[in-house]
Coordinates of C-alpha atoms and ligand atoms in Angstrom, one line a residue:
Chain A
M1 CA 2.7 -17.2 49.6
N2 CA 1.0 -18.5 46.4
R3 CA 3.2 -20.2 44.0
L4 CA 2.6 -19.1 40.5
L5 CA 5.1 -21.3 38.6
Q6 CA 6.8 -24.4 39.6
V7 CA 9.8 -25.8 37.7
E8 CA 11.2 -29.2 38.4
G9 CA 14.2 -31.1 37.0
L10 CA 14.4 -29.1 33.8
V11 CA 17.0 -30.5 31.4
K12 CA 17.9 -29.4 27.9
T13 CA 20.4 -31.2 25.7
F14 CA 21.6 -29.8 22.4
G15 CA 23.3 -32.6 20.5
T16 CA 26.0 -33.7 22.9
T17 CA 26.1 -30.5 25.2
Q18 CA 23.8 -30.3 28.1
A19 CA 22.9 -26.6 28.5
V20 CA 20.5 -27.1 31.4
K21 CA 21.1 -29.9 33.8
G22 CA 18.1 -30.3 36.1
I23 CA 17.1 -26.8 37.2
G24 CA 14.2 -26.4 39.7
F25 CA 12.7 -23.3 41.3
N26 CA 9.4 -21.8 42.3
I27 CA 8.0 -18.4 41.4
K28 CA 5.9 -16.8 44.0
E29 CA 2.9 -14.6 43.1
G30 CA 3.7 -10.9 43.4
R31 CA 7.5 -11.4 43.8
C32 CA 10.3 -10.3 41.4
T33 CA 12.7 -13.1 40.8
A34 CA 16.1 -12.9 39.1
L35 CA 17.7 -15.7 37.2
L36 CA 21.3 -14.7 37.9
G37 CA 24.4 -16.3 36.3
P38 CA 27.4 -15.7 34.1
N39 CA 27.2 -15.9 30.3
G40 CA 26.6 -19.4 29.1
A41 CA 25.1 -20.5 32.4
G42 CA 21.8 -21.5 30.7
K43 CA 19.6 -18.6 31.5
T44 CA 18.2 -18.0 28.0
T45 CA 17.7 -21.8 27.4
T46 CA 15.7 -22.0 30.6
I47 CA 13.6 -19.0 29.9
R48 CA 12.8 -20.1 26.3
M49 CA 11.6 -23.4 27.8
L50 CA 9.3 -21.5 30.1
T51 CA 7.8 -19.7 27.1
G52 CA 7.2 -22.8 25.1
L53 CA 9.6 -21.8 22.3
L54 CA 12.0 -24.6 23.2
K55 CA 10.9 -28.1 24.2
P56 CA 12.6 -29.4 27.4
T57 CA 14.4 -32.6 27.1
E58 CA 13.2 -33.5 30.5
G59 CA 11.4 -31.9 33.3
K60 CA 8.2 -30.2 34.4
I61 CA 6.9 -26.7 34.1
E62 CA 3.7 -26.0 35.9
F63 CA 1.5 -22.9 36.1
Q64 CA -0.8 -22.7 39.0
G65 CA -4.3 -21.2 38.4
L66 CA -4.6 -22.3 34.9
R67 CA -8.2 -23.1 33.9
P68 CA -8.7 -26.4 32.2
G69 CA -8.2 -26.0 28.4
E70 CA -6.6 -22.6 28.9
D71 CA -3.3 -21.9 27.0
Q72 CA -0.5 -21.3 29.4
R73 CA 0.9 -18.7 27.1
S74 CA -2.1 -16.5 27.9
L75 CA -0.7 -16.1 31.4
L76 CA 2.7 -15.1 30.1
G77 CA 4.3 -11.9 28.8
Y78 CA 7.7 -12.4 27.2
L79 CA 10.4 -10.0 26.3
P80 CA 13.4 -11.8 24.6
Q81 CA 16.9 -10.5 24.8
S82 CA 16.9 -8.6 21.6
P83 CA 13.2 -8.4 20.4
A84 CA 12.6 -8.4 16.7
F85 CA 9.4 -6.8 15.4
H86 CA 8.1 -6.1 11.9
N87 CA 10.1 -3.1 11.0
W88 CA 7.4 -1.9 8.5
M89 CA 4.9 -1.5 11.3
S90 CA 4.6 1.5 13.6
G91 CA 5.0 1.0 17.4
M92 CA 1.2 1.5 17.8
E93 CA 0.3 -0.9 15.1
Y94 CA 2.5 -3.5 16.6
A95 CA 1.1 -3.1 20.2
V96 CA -2.5 -3.4 18.9
Y97 CA -1.5 -6.4 16.8
A98 CA 0.0 -8.1 19.9
G99 CA -3.2 -7.2 21.9
K100 CA -5.5 -8.8 19.3
L101 CA -3.3 -11.9 19.1
C102 CA -3.8 -12.2 22.9
G103 CA -7.6 -12.1 22.4
L104 CA -8.4 -8.5 23.1
S105 CA -11.1 -6.8 21.1
A106 CA -10.0 -4.2 18.6
G107 CA -11.1 -1.3 20.9
E108 CA -9.6 -2.9 24.0
A109 CA -6.3 -3.5 22.2
K110 CA -6.2 0.1 21.0
S111 CA -6.8 1.7 24.4
R112 CA -4.4 -0.7 26.1
A113 CA -1.7 0.0 23.5
K114 CA -2.1 3.7 23.9
E115 CA -1.9 3.5 27.7
L116 CA 1.1 1.2 27.7
L117 CA 3.1 3.1 25.0
G118 CA 2.6 6.3 27.0
R119 CA 3.7 4.4 30.1
V120 CA 7.0 3.2 28.5
G121 CA 7.6 6.7 27.1
L122 CA 6.8 5.9 23.4
A123 CA 3.8 8.2 23.1
D124 CA 5.5 10.5 20.7
A125 CA 7.1 7.8 18.7
A126 CA 4.0 5.6 18.6
N127 CA 3.2 6.3 14.9
R128 CA 6.8 6.1 13.6
K129 CA 8.0 3.0 11.9
I130 CA 9.8 0.5 14.2
G131 CA 12.6 0.3 11.7
G132 CA 13.8 3.7 12.9
Y133 CA 13.7 2.9 16.7
S134 CA 16.8 2.8 18.8
G135 CA 17.7 -0.2 20.9
G136 CA 16.2 1.3 24.1
M137 CA 13.0 2.1 22.3
K138 CA 12.7 -1.3 20.9
Q139 CA 13.3 -2.7 24.4
R140 CA 10.5 -0.5 25.7
L141 CA 8.1 -1.4 22.9
G142 CA 8.9 -5.0 23.8
L143 CA 7.8 -4.4 27.3
A144 CA 4.6 -2.7 26.2
Q145 CA 3.7 -5.6 23.8
A146 CA 4.5 -8.2 26.6
L147 CA 2.2 -6.4 29.0
I148 CA -0.7 -5.8 26.7
H149 CA -2.9 -8.6 28.0
R150 CA -2.1 -8.0 31.6
P151 CA -0.2 -11.3 32.0
R152 CA 0.1 -12.9 35.4
L153 CA 3.8 -13.4 34.9
L154 CA 6.2 -11.1 33.0
V155 CA 9.3 -12.9 31.7
M156 CA 12.3 -11.1 30.4
D157 CA 15.7 -12.2 29.1
E158 CA 18.5 -9.8 30.0
P159 CA 16.2 -6.8 29.7
V160 CA 18.8 -4.2 30.3
S161 CA 22.1 -5.9 29.3
A162 CA 22.4 -4.6 25.8
L163 CA 21.4 -1.0 26.6
D164 CA 23.6 2.1 27.0
P165 CA 23.6 3.7 30.5
I166 CA 20.7 6.0 29.7
G167 CA 18.5 3.3 28.1
R168 CA 19.4 1.1 31.0
R169 CA 18.2 3.7 33.6
E170 CA 15.0 4.2 31.7
V171 CA 14.2 0.5 31.5
L172 CA 15.1 -0.1 35.1
G173 CA 12.9 2.7 36.2
I174 CA 9.9 1.2 34.3
L175 CA 10.6 -2.2 35.7
K176 CA 10.7 -0.9 39.3
E177 CA 7.1 0.3 38.8
L178 CA 5.9 -2.8 37.0
K179 CA 7.1 -5.2 39.6
E180 CA 4.7 -3.6 42.0
E181 CA 1.8 -4.7 39.8
T182 CA 2.8 -8.1 38.4
T183 CA 5.0 -11.1 39.0
V184 CA 8.3 -10.7 37.3
L185 CA 11.0 -13.2 36.3
F186 CA 14.1 -11.9 34.5
S187 CA 17.6 -13.1 33.8
T188 CA 20.7 -11.1 34.1
H189 CA 24.4 -11.6 34.4
V190 CA 24.8 -8.4 36.4
L191 CA 24.4 -8.9 40.1
H192 CA 23.8 -5.2 40.6
D193 CA 20.6 -5.3 38.5
A194 CA 19.3 -8.2 40.4
E195 CA 20.0 -6.5 43.7
E196 CA 18.3 -3.3 42.6
L197 CA 15.1 -4.9 41.5
C198 CA 14.6 -8.4 43.0
D199 CA 13.1 -10.0 46.0
D200 CA 14.3 -13.5 45.1
V201 CA 17.3 -14.8 43.2
V202 CA 18.1 -18.1 41.6
I203 CA 21.8 -18.2 40.9
I204 CA 22.6 -20.6 38.2
Q205 CA 26.1 -21.8 37.0
S206 CA 26.9 -24.3 34.3
G207 CA 23.2 -25.3 33.9
Q208 CA 22.6 -26.0 37.5
V209 CA 21.1 -24.0 40.4
A210 CA 24.0 -22.9 42.6
L211 CA 22.0 -21.0 45.2
Q212 CA 18.4 -19.8 45.6
G213 CA 16.3 -17.9 48.0
S214 CA 15.1 -14.5 48.9
L215 CA 17.8 -11.8 48.5
S216 CA 17.6 -10.7 52.1
Q217 CA 17.8 -14.3 53.4
I218 CA 20.8 -15.1 51.3
Q219 CA 22.4 -11.9 52.4
S220 CA 22.0 -12.6 56.0
D221 CA 22.9 -16.3 55.7
H222 CA 26.1 -15.7 53.9
R223 CA 27.2 -12.5 55.5
R224 CA 30.6 -12.6 56.9
P225 CA 32.5 -10.0 58.9
V226 CA 35.5 -8.9 56.8
I227 CA 38.4 -6.5 57.3
E228 CA 40.1 -4.8 54.4
L229 CA 43.5 -3.3 54.8
K230 CA 45.0 -1.3 52.0
L231 CA 48.8 -1.1 52.3
E232 CA 51.2 1.6 51.6
D233 CA 53.3 1.0 48.5
K234 CA 56.4 0.1 50.4
E235 CA 58.4 -3.1 50.2
S236 CA 58.5 -3.7 54.0
S237 CA 54.7 -3.4 54.3
M238 CA 54.1 -5.8 51.4
E239 CA 56.7 -8.1 52.9
W240 CA 54.7 -8.2 56.0
A241 CA 51.4 -8.8 54.2
R242 CA 52.8 -11.7 52.3
S243 CA 54.2 -13.4 55.4
F244 CA 50.9 -12.8 57.1
V245 CA 48.9 -14.6 54.5
E246 CA 51.2 -17.6 54.9
R247 CA 51.3 -17.3 58.7
H248 CA 47.6 -17.0 59.6
Q249 CA 46.7 -20.6 59.2
T250 CA 49.7 -22.1 61.0
D251 CA 49.8 -19.7 63.9
D252 CA 47.4 -20.9 66.6
A253 CA 46.5 -17.5 67.9
W254 CA 45.5 -16.2 64.4
R255 CA 43.8 -19.3 63.4
M256 CA 41.2 -18.9 66.0
I257 CA 40.1 -15.5 64.8
I258 CA 40.8 -15.4 61.1
E259 CA 39.1 -17.7 58.6
D260 CA 40.7 -16.6 55.4
A261 CA 43.2 -14.1 54.2
H262 CA 44.2 -13.2 50.7
L263 CA 46.2 -10.5 49.1
E264 CA 45.2 -8.8 45.9
D265 CA 47.4 -6.0 44.7
R266 CA 48.0 -3.9 47.8
T267 CA 44.8 -5.0 49.6
L268 CA 44.7 -7.6 52.2
R269 CA 41.4 -9.0 52.7
L270 CA 40.6 -10.9 55.9
T271 CA 37.4 -13.0 56.5
V272 CA 37.2 -13.1 60.3
L273 CA 35.5 -15.3 62.8
D274 CA 35.4 -12.9 65.7
M275 CA 35.4 -9.2 64.7
E276 CA 36.2 -7.9 68.2
K277 CA 39.3 -10.0 68.7
A278 CA 40.5 -9.7 65.2
R279 CA 40.3 -5.9 65.2
Q280 CA 42.2 -5.8 68.5
A281 CA 44.9 -8.3 67.5
L282 CA 45.4 -6.8 64.0
T283 CA 45.9 -3.2 65.2
E284 CA 48.4 -4.5 67.7
E285 CA 50.2 -6.4 65.0
L286 CA 50.3 -3.4 62.7
A287 CA 51.7 -1.1 65.4
K288 CA 54.3 -3.7 66.5
Q289 CA 55.5 -4.4 63.0
R290 CA 55.3 -0.7 61.9
V291 CA 53.2 -1.6 58.9
G292 CA 52.3 1.4 56.8
F293 CA 48.7 1.4 55.5
V294 CA 46.5 3.7 53.6
R295 CA 43.1 2.5 54.8
L296 CA 41.7 0.0 57.3
E297 CA 38.0 -0.9 57.1
A298 CA 35.9 -3.3 59.0
G299 CA 32.6 -4.4 57.6
Y300 CA 30.7 -7.3 56.0
S301 CA 31.1 -9.3 52.9
S302 CA 28.8 -8.1 50.0
L303 CA 26.5 -10.2 47.8
E304 CA 29.1 -9.7 45.1
D305 CA 31.7 -11.6 47.1
L306 CA 29.2 -14.4 47.5
F307 CA 28.2 -14.3 43.9
M308 CA 31.9 -14.5 42.8
K309 CA 32.4 -17.4 45.2
V310 CA 29.4 -19.3 44.1
V311 CA 30.0 -19.0 40.3
G312 CA 33.6 -19.8 40.9
A313 CA 35.1 -16.8 39.2
Chain B
M1 CA -8.6 -22.1 15.5
N2 CA -9.9 -18.7 16.6
A3 CA -11.5 -16.7 13.8
G4 CA -10.6 -13.2 15.3
K5 CA -7.0 -14.1 15.7
L6 CA -6.9 -15.6 12.3
L7 CA -8.3 -12.4 10.9
T8 CA -5.7 -10.4 12.7
L9 CA -2.9 -12.5 11.3
V10 CA -4.3 -12.3 7.8
Q11 CA -4.7 -8.6 8.0
K12 CA -1.0 -8.3 9.1
E13 CA 0.0 -10.4 6.0
W14 CA -2.1 -8.3 3.7
L15 CA -0.7 -5.0 5.2
E16 CA 2.8 -6.4 4.7
L17 CA 2.1 -7.3 1.0
L18 CA 0.8 -3.8 0.5
R19 CA 3.7 -2.0 2.3
S20 CA 6.3 -4.1 0.4
F21 CA 4.3 -3.2 -2.9
K22 CA 4.0 -6.9 -3.7
L23 CA 0.2 -6.4 -3.8
I24 CA 0.8 -3.9 -6.6
W25 CA 3.7 -5.2 -8.8
V26 CA 2.9 -8.9 -8.7
P27 CA -0.6 -8.4 -10.3
L28 CA 1.0 -5.9 -12.6
V29 CA 3.5 -8.4 -13.9
F30 CA 0.7 -10.8 -14.6
V31 CA -1.3 -8.3 -16.4
V32 CA 1.7 -7.4 -18.6
L33 CA 2.4 -11.1 -19.3
G34 CA -1.3 -11.6 -20.1
I35 CA -1.5 -8.7 -22.5
M36 CA 1.7 -9.6 -24.2
Q37 CA 0.6 -13.1 -25.4
P38 CA -2.3 -12.0 -27.7
V39 CA -0.5 -8.8 -28.8
T40 CA 2.6 -10.6 -29.9
S41 CA 0.6 -13.3 -31.6
Y42 CA -1.4 -10.7 -33.5
Y43 CA 1.6 -8.6 -34.6
M44 CA 3.9 -11.5 -35.3
P45 CA 3.7 -11.3 -39.0
V46 CA 4.5 -7.6 -38.9
I47 CA 7.4 -8.1 -36.5
L48 CA 8.9 -10.8 -38.7
E49 CA 8.6 -8.6 -41.7
K50 CA 10.3 -5.6 -40.1
A51 CA 13.0 -7.6 -38.4
G52 CA 13.9 -10.1 -41.0
N53 CA 15.9 -9.2 -44.1
M54 CA 13.5 -10.7 -46.5
P55 CA 14.0 -10.3 -50.2
E56 CA 11.6 -7.9 -51.8
G57 CA 8.2 -9.1 -52.4
T58 CA 8.3 -12.0 -50.0
V59 CA 4.8 -12.7 -48.7
I60 CA 4.7 -13.9 -45.1
E61 CA 1.8 -16.2 -44.4
I62 CA 1.4 -17.1 -40.8
P63 CA -2.0 -18.2 -39.8
L64 CA -3.4 -16.4 -36.8
P65 CA -3.6 -18.8 -33.9
S66 CA -7.1 -19.5 -32.5
G67 CA -8.2 -17.6 -29.4
A68 CA -8.1 -20.7 -27.3
Q69 CA -4.5 -21.4 -28.4
V70 CA -3.5 -17.9 -27.3
L71 CA -5.0 -18.4 -23.9
A72 CA -3.3 -21.7 -23.4
D73 CA 0.0 -20.1 -24.4
T74 CA -0.8 -17.4 -21.8
L75 CA -1.2 -20.0 -19.1
S76 CA 2.0 -21.5 -20.1
Q77 CA 3.8 -18.2 -19.7
F78 CA 2.2 -17.8 -16.2
G79 CA 3.3 -21.3 -15.4
V80 CA 6.9 -20.2 -15.8
M81 CA 7.3 -16.5 -15.2
G82 CA 4.3 -16.1 -13.0
L83 CA 5.1 -19.0 -10.8
L84 CA 8.7 -17.9 -10.5
I85 CA 7.7 -14.5 -9.3
L86 CA 5.1 -15.8 -6.8
A87 CA 7.6 -18.3 -5.4
L88 CA 10.3 -15.7 -5.1
S89 CA 7.7 -13.3 -3.3
F90 CA 6.8 -15.9 -0.7
M91 CA 10.0 -17.9 -0.3
G92 CA 10.9 -16.3 3.1
T93 CA 7.4 -16.1 4.5
V94 CA 8.1 -18.2 7.6
S95 CA 11.9 -18.6 7.6
G96 CA 12.4 -14.9 7.3
E97 CA 10.3 -14.2 10.4
R98 CA 11.9 -17.0 12.2
N99 CA 15.5 -16.0 11.3
S100 CA 14.9 -12.4 12.3
G101 CA 13.4 -13.4 15.6
A102 CA 9.9 -12.0 14.9
T103 CA 8.3 -15.4 15.5
S104 CA 9.8 -15.4 19.1
L105 CA 7.4 -12.6 19.9
V106 CA 4.4 -13.8 17.9
L107 CA 4.4 -17.5 18.7
V108 CA 4.5 -17.0 22.5
K109 CA 1.0 -15.4 22.2
P110 CA -1.9 -17.7 22.8
I111 CA -2.4 -18.6 19.1
S112 CA -2.1 -22.0 17.5
F113 CA 0.6 -22.9 15.0
G114 CA -2.2 -24.0 12.6
T115 CA -3.8 -20.5 12.7
Y116 CA -0.4 -18.9 12.0
I117 CA 0.2 -21.1 8.9
A118 CA -3.4 -20.7 7.8
A119 CA -3.0 -16.9 7.8
K120 CA 0.1 -17.1 5.8
W121 CA -1.6 -19.4 3.3
I122 CA -4.8 -17.4 3.0
S123 CA -2.8 -14.2 2.2
M124 CA -0.6 -16.0 -0.3
M125 CA -3.7 -17.4 -2.0
T126 CA -5.5 -14.1 -2.2
L127 CA -2.5 -12.6 -4.0
T128 CA -2.0 -15.7 -6.2
W129 CA -5.6 -16.1 -7.3
G130 CA -6.1 -12.4 -7.6
A131 CA -3.0 -11.8 -9.8
L132 CA -3.8 -14.8 -11.9
L133 CA -7.3 -13.7 -12.5
L134 CA -6.3 -10.1 -13.4
G135 CA -3.5 -11.3 -15.8
Y136 CA -5.7 -14.0 -17.4
A137 CA -8.7 -11.7 -17.7
A138 CA -6.5 -9.2 -19.5
S139 CA -5.3 -11.8 -21.8
W140 CA -8.8 -12.9 -22.5
Y141 CA -9.9 -9.4 -23.3
Y142 CA -7.1 -8.6 -25.6
T143 CA -7.5 -11.9 -27.3
W144 CA -11.1 -11.0 -27.9
L145 CA -10.2 -7.6 -29.2
L146 CA -7.5 -8.7 -31.6
I147 CA -8.4 -12.4 -32.5
E148 CA -11.6 -13.8 -31.4
Q149 CA -13.8 -14.3 -28.4
V150 CA -13.3 -17.4 -26.3
A151 CA -16.3 -18.6 -24.4
F152 CA -16.5 -17.8 -20.6
G153 CA -16.9 -21.4 -19.5
P154 CA -13.6 -22.7 -20.8
F155 CA -11.9 -19.6 -19.6
L156 CA -13.3 -20.0 -16.0
L157 CA -12.6 -23.7 -15.9
S158 CA -8.9 -23.3 -17.1
Y159 CA -8.4 -20.4 -14.6
I160 CA -9.6 -22.6 -11.7
L161 CA -7.4 -25.6 -12.8
F162 CA -4.4 -23.4 -13.2
G163 CA -5.1 -21.7 -9.8
L164 CA -5.1 -25.2 -8.3
W165 CA -1.7 -26.0 -9.7
F166 CA -0.3 -22.6 -8.4
T167 CA -1.9 -23.3 -5.0
F168 CA -0.2 -26.8 -4.9
I169 CA 3.3 -25.5 -5.7
L170 CA 3.0 -22.4 -3.5
T171 CA 1.8 -24.6 -0.5
G172 CA 5.1 -26.3 -1.2
T173 CA 6.9 -23.0 -1.0
L174 CA 5.2 -22.4 2.4
L175 CA 6.1 -25.9 3.6
F176 CA 9.7 -25.6 2.5
S177 CA 9.8 -22.1 4.1
T178 CA 9.0 -23.6 7.5
L179 CA 11.3 -26.5 6.9
L180 CA 14.4 -24.7 5.7
R181 CA 16.4 -21.8 7.0
S182 CA 17.2 -20.4 3.6
A183 CA 14.5 -18.6 1.6
A184 CA 16.3 -19.3 -1.6
G185 CA 16.2 -22.9 -0.7
A186 CA 12.5 -22.8 -0.3
A187 CA 12.0 -21.2 -3.7
F188 CA 14.4 -23.5 -5.4
S189 CA 12.8 -26.6 -3.9
S190 CA 9.3 -25.8 -4.8
L191 CA 10.0 -24.6 -8.3
G192 CA 12.1 -27.8 -8.7
L193 CA 9.1 -29.8 -7.6
A194 CA 7.0 -27.9 -10.2
V195 CA 9.5 -28.7 -13.0
L196 CA 9.8 -32.3 -12.0
L197 CA 6.1 -33.0 -11.8
S198 CA 5.4 -31.2 -15.2
L199 CA 8.3 -33.2 -16.8
L200 CA 7.1 -36.5 -15.5
A201 CA 3.5 -35.9 -16.4
G202 CA 4.7 -34.8 -20.0
L203 CA 6.8 -38.0 -20.3
M204 CA 4.4 -40.5 -19.0
P205 CA 1.0 -39.1 -19.4
K206 CA -0.7 -42.5 -19.3
Y207 CA 0.7 -43.5 -15.9
L208 CA 0.8 -40.1 -14.3
S209 CA -2.7 -38.8 -15.1
W210 CA -3.4 -38.8 -11.4
S211 CA -0.4 -36.6 -10.5
P212 CA -0.7 -32.9 -9.8
G213 CA 1.7 -32.3 -12.7
S214 CA -1.0 -33.2 -15.1
I215 CA -3.2 -30.4 -14.0
T216 CA -1.5 -27.8 -16.3
G217 CA -2.1 -30.0 -19.3
S218 CA -5.7 -30.3 -18.2
A219 CA -6.0 -26.6 -18.1
Y220 CA -4.7 -26.2 -21.6
Q221 CA -7.1 -28.8 -22.7
A222 CA -10.0 -27.1 -20.8
V223 CA -9.6 -23.8 -22.5
Q224 CA -9.3 -25.4 -26.0
S225 CA -12.1 -27.9 -25.7
L226 CA -15.5 -27.5 -27.0
E227 CA -18.8 -27.5 -25.2
G228 CA -19.7 -30.4 -23.0
F229 CA -16.2 -31.1 -21.9
D230 CA -16.3 -32.8 -18.5
A231 CA -13.5 -31.7 -16.4
L232 CA -14.1 -34.0 -13.4
A233 CA -14.5 -37.1 -15.5
S234 CA -11.3 -36.4 -17.4
F235 CA -9.0 -35.5 -14.5
G236 CA -11.0 -35.9 -11.3
W237 CA -8.3 -38.1 -9.8
S238 CA -5.4 -35.5 -10.2
I239 CA -7.7 -32.8 -8.7
G240 CA -8.6 -34.9 -5.8
I241 CA -5.0 -36.0 -5.1
T242 CA -3.8 -32.4 -5.5
V243 CA -6.3 -31.1 -3.0
L244 CA -5.3 -33.8 -0.6
L245 CA -1.6 -33.0 -1.0
I246 CA -2.4 -29.3 -0.3
G247 CA -4.1 -30.2 2.9
A248 CA -1.2 -32.5 3.9
G249 CA 1.3 -29.7 3.1
L250 CA -0.6 -27.3 5.4
I251 CA -0.7 -29.8 8.2
G252 CA 3.0 -30.5 7.7
S253 CA 3.9 -26.9 7.8
A254 CA 2.1 -26.4 11.1
A255 CA 3.8 -29.5 12.5
M256 CA 7.2 -28.3 11.4
L257 CA 6.6 -24.8 13.0
R258 CA 5.5 -26.5 16.3
R259 CA 8.8 -28.5 16.2
S260 CA 10.8 -25.4 15.9
P261 CA 8.9 -22.2 16.5
A262 CA 12.1 -20.1 16.8
L263 CA 15.8 -20.6 16.0
D264 CA 17.6 -22.6 18.8
Ligands
ADP401 N1 21.1 -24.1 20.0 C1 22.1 -24.4 20.7 N2 23.0 -25.4 20.3 C2 24.0 -25.8 21.0 N3 24.4 -25.2 22.2 C3 23.6 -24.3 22.6 C4 22.5 -23.8 22.0 N4 21.9 -22.8 22.6 C5 22.7 -22.6 23.7 N5 23.7 -23.5 23.8 C6 24.7 -23.6 24.8 O1 24.0 -23.8 26.0 C7 24.7 -23.0 27.1 C8 23.8 -22.1 27.7 O2 23.4 -21.1 26.8 P1 22.5 -19.9 27.2 O3 21.2 -20.5 27.8 O4 22.3 -19.0 26.0 O5 23.2 -19.1 28.4 P2 23.0 -17.7 29.0 O6 21.7 -17.1 28.5 O7 23.0 -18.0 30.5 O8 24.2 -16.9 28.6 C9 25.9 -22.4 26.3 O9 27.0 -23.1 26.6 C10 25.6 -22.4 24.9 O10 26.7 -22.5 24.1
MG402 MG1 21.4 -15.4 27.4

């Protein structure tokens, strides 16, 4: 697949703190990529370097298919975390203004603005002043103005994080459509949003890439069979669980089939090596020790487990 | 620099001046200031008579100033009040947009930093030169009605010289507005520059005749002088240097903006 953007060894130092410490990734044409990481990981800093608003201390940012002399910003559409417009303009005026700044003719800008404002659900509010828009409306206007010149790459910083549940649904719905038409890169600290929209993820933590690849590849590479056991609220059962957590690594028979065990509240979570054997041995143990449980479930680890492990939370 | 994009940016600035009513009240203030000077000069004897508790029979004899003197006094008013109002109007022109985050949307578009600064400057200058012309013309007209006519040549020359002085100081406001976060800081710095340069030029006229600060003096001279006054010969140096400094201020503003297009 065609690479649209290549980032190598990106570093940004603010005074004495290094916010981004050598990040590298590729964005493939037509794919949706999430820059995923907890707050303070360096997502905003990275994105602002891609847009040219911030100069990298070190590193390379390369767009493919840039004609000689062409401004790389003409390939980009950018929606910052909390976009600020000119509040005295109407939504329509701003979208046309953005279009003309991207080099569209007045007529073209107007028809594009009309089309996009309709698409993001602002047709009725198009002639109202932006000062009166809600957060969700501003986010949607931000999308419209970012797309006005049909950019090859749409870059968004936490596009849904600040929105209420309804605004979030609306924007996610629009993004789902958009990603079919253009290459998308967006940052988020919410795994669920990445899972819902993306093909690829770049997980960053403390300014470094912790893990990257296609979502499905990561999922299958890191998928582990797990058994979850929710115990009855009874001292004898909890006693058994605590001793089991201590015992599973010393006992040879258990060590062969269980990789990891930990107890959280009343849930015992086992990452197992051999599901068949583990299931057999565990049910026998439960029966023999007369352990009372509420629920027993065998399945696979989720992306969330992996994300938590990678970012060390 | 792309002419279409420059025009788009200039139109945006004009629309903003219109919607914030600056396009209306700034010229209005200039017109009021301009009319007040000839009117107060003309009625000064009457005002003094009414206000002062003069003994019966006192005759007040104040010679009416010449028309040229009234226009020079008008310019001096503009140089204080007018400049203050213009500097306050433009003090946040870049820093305000940068602080709000508006530049983060505009400066990721394929436009050059120079175009953005040029548009700001052009819109500032249309308001400045326009307001100055209206106010000065009003003063000229009322001076003619009440006192005497001043020839058009000296009027026009002094207008251009004073406009150049305003252009210089307000280019400073633009530069400080891209340099500093605080809008008040930009107004204060550029007005401080104006005061400093005028003072120095007043204190050492011999040594600082090349400085932009001597332009205001040149303008007063120009309006009061007789036919055949040669502006370029008298203060060509200060004009040339001022134009150069204005250019440098614009280039400096664009460079500052490139260095930090948005807040970190
Ligand atoms: N202008 C700045 N000056 C100093 N430190 C900064 C600046 N901007 C960001 N940082 C620091 O860089 C780190 C990464 O910030 P950021 O990129 O905003 O993270 P994220 O968007 O992933 O939450 C944080 O520790 C933050 O405090
Ligand atoms: Mg952020």
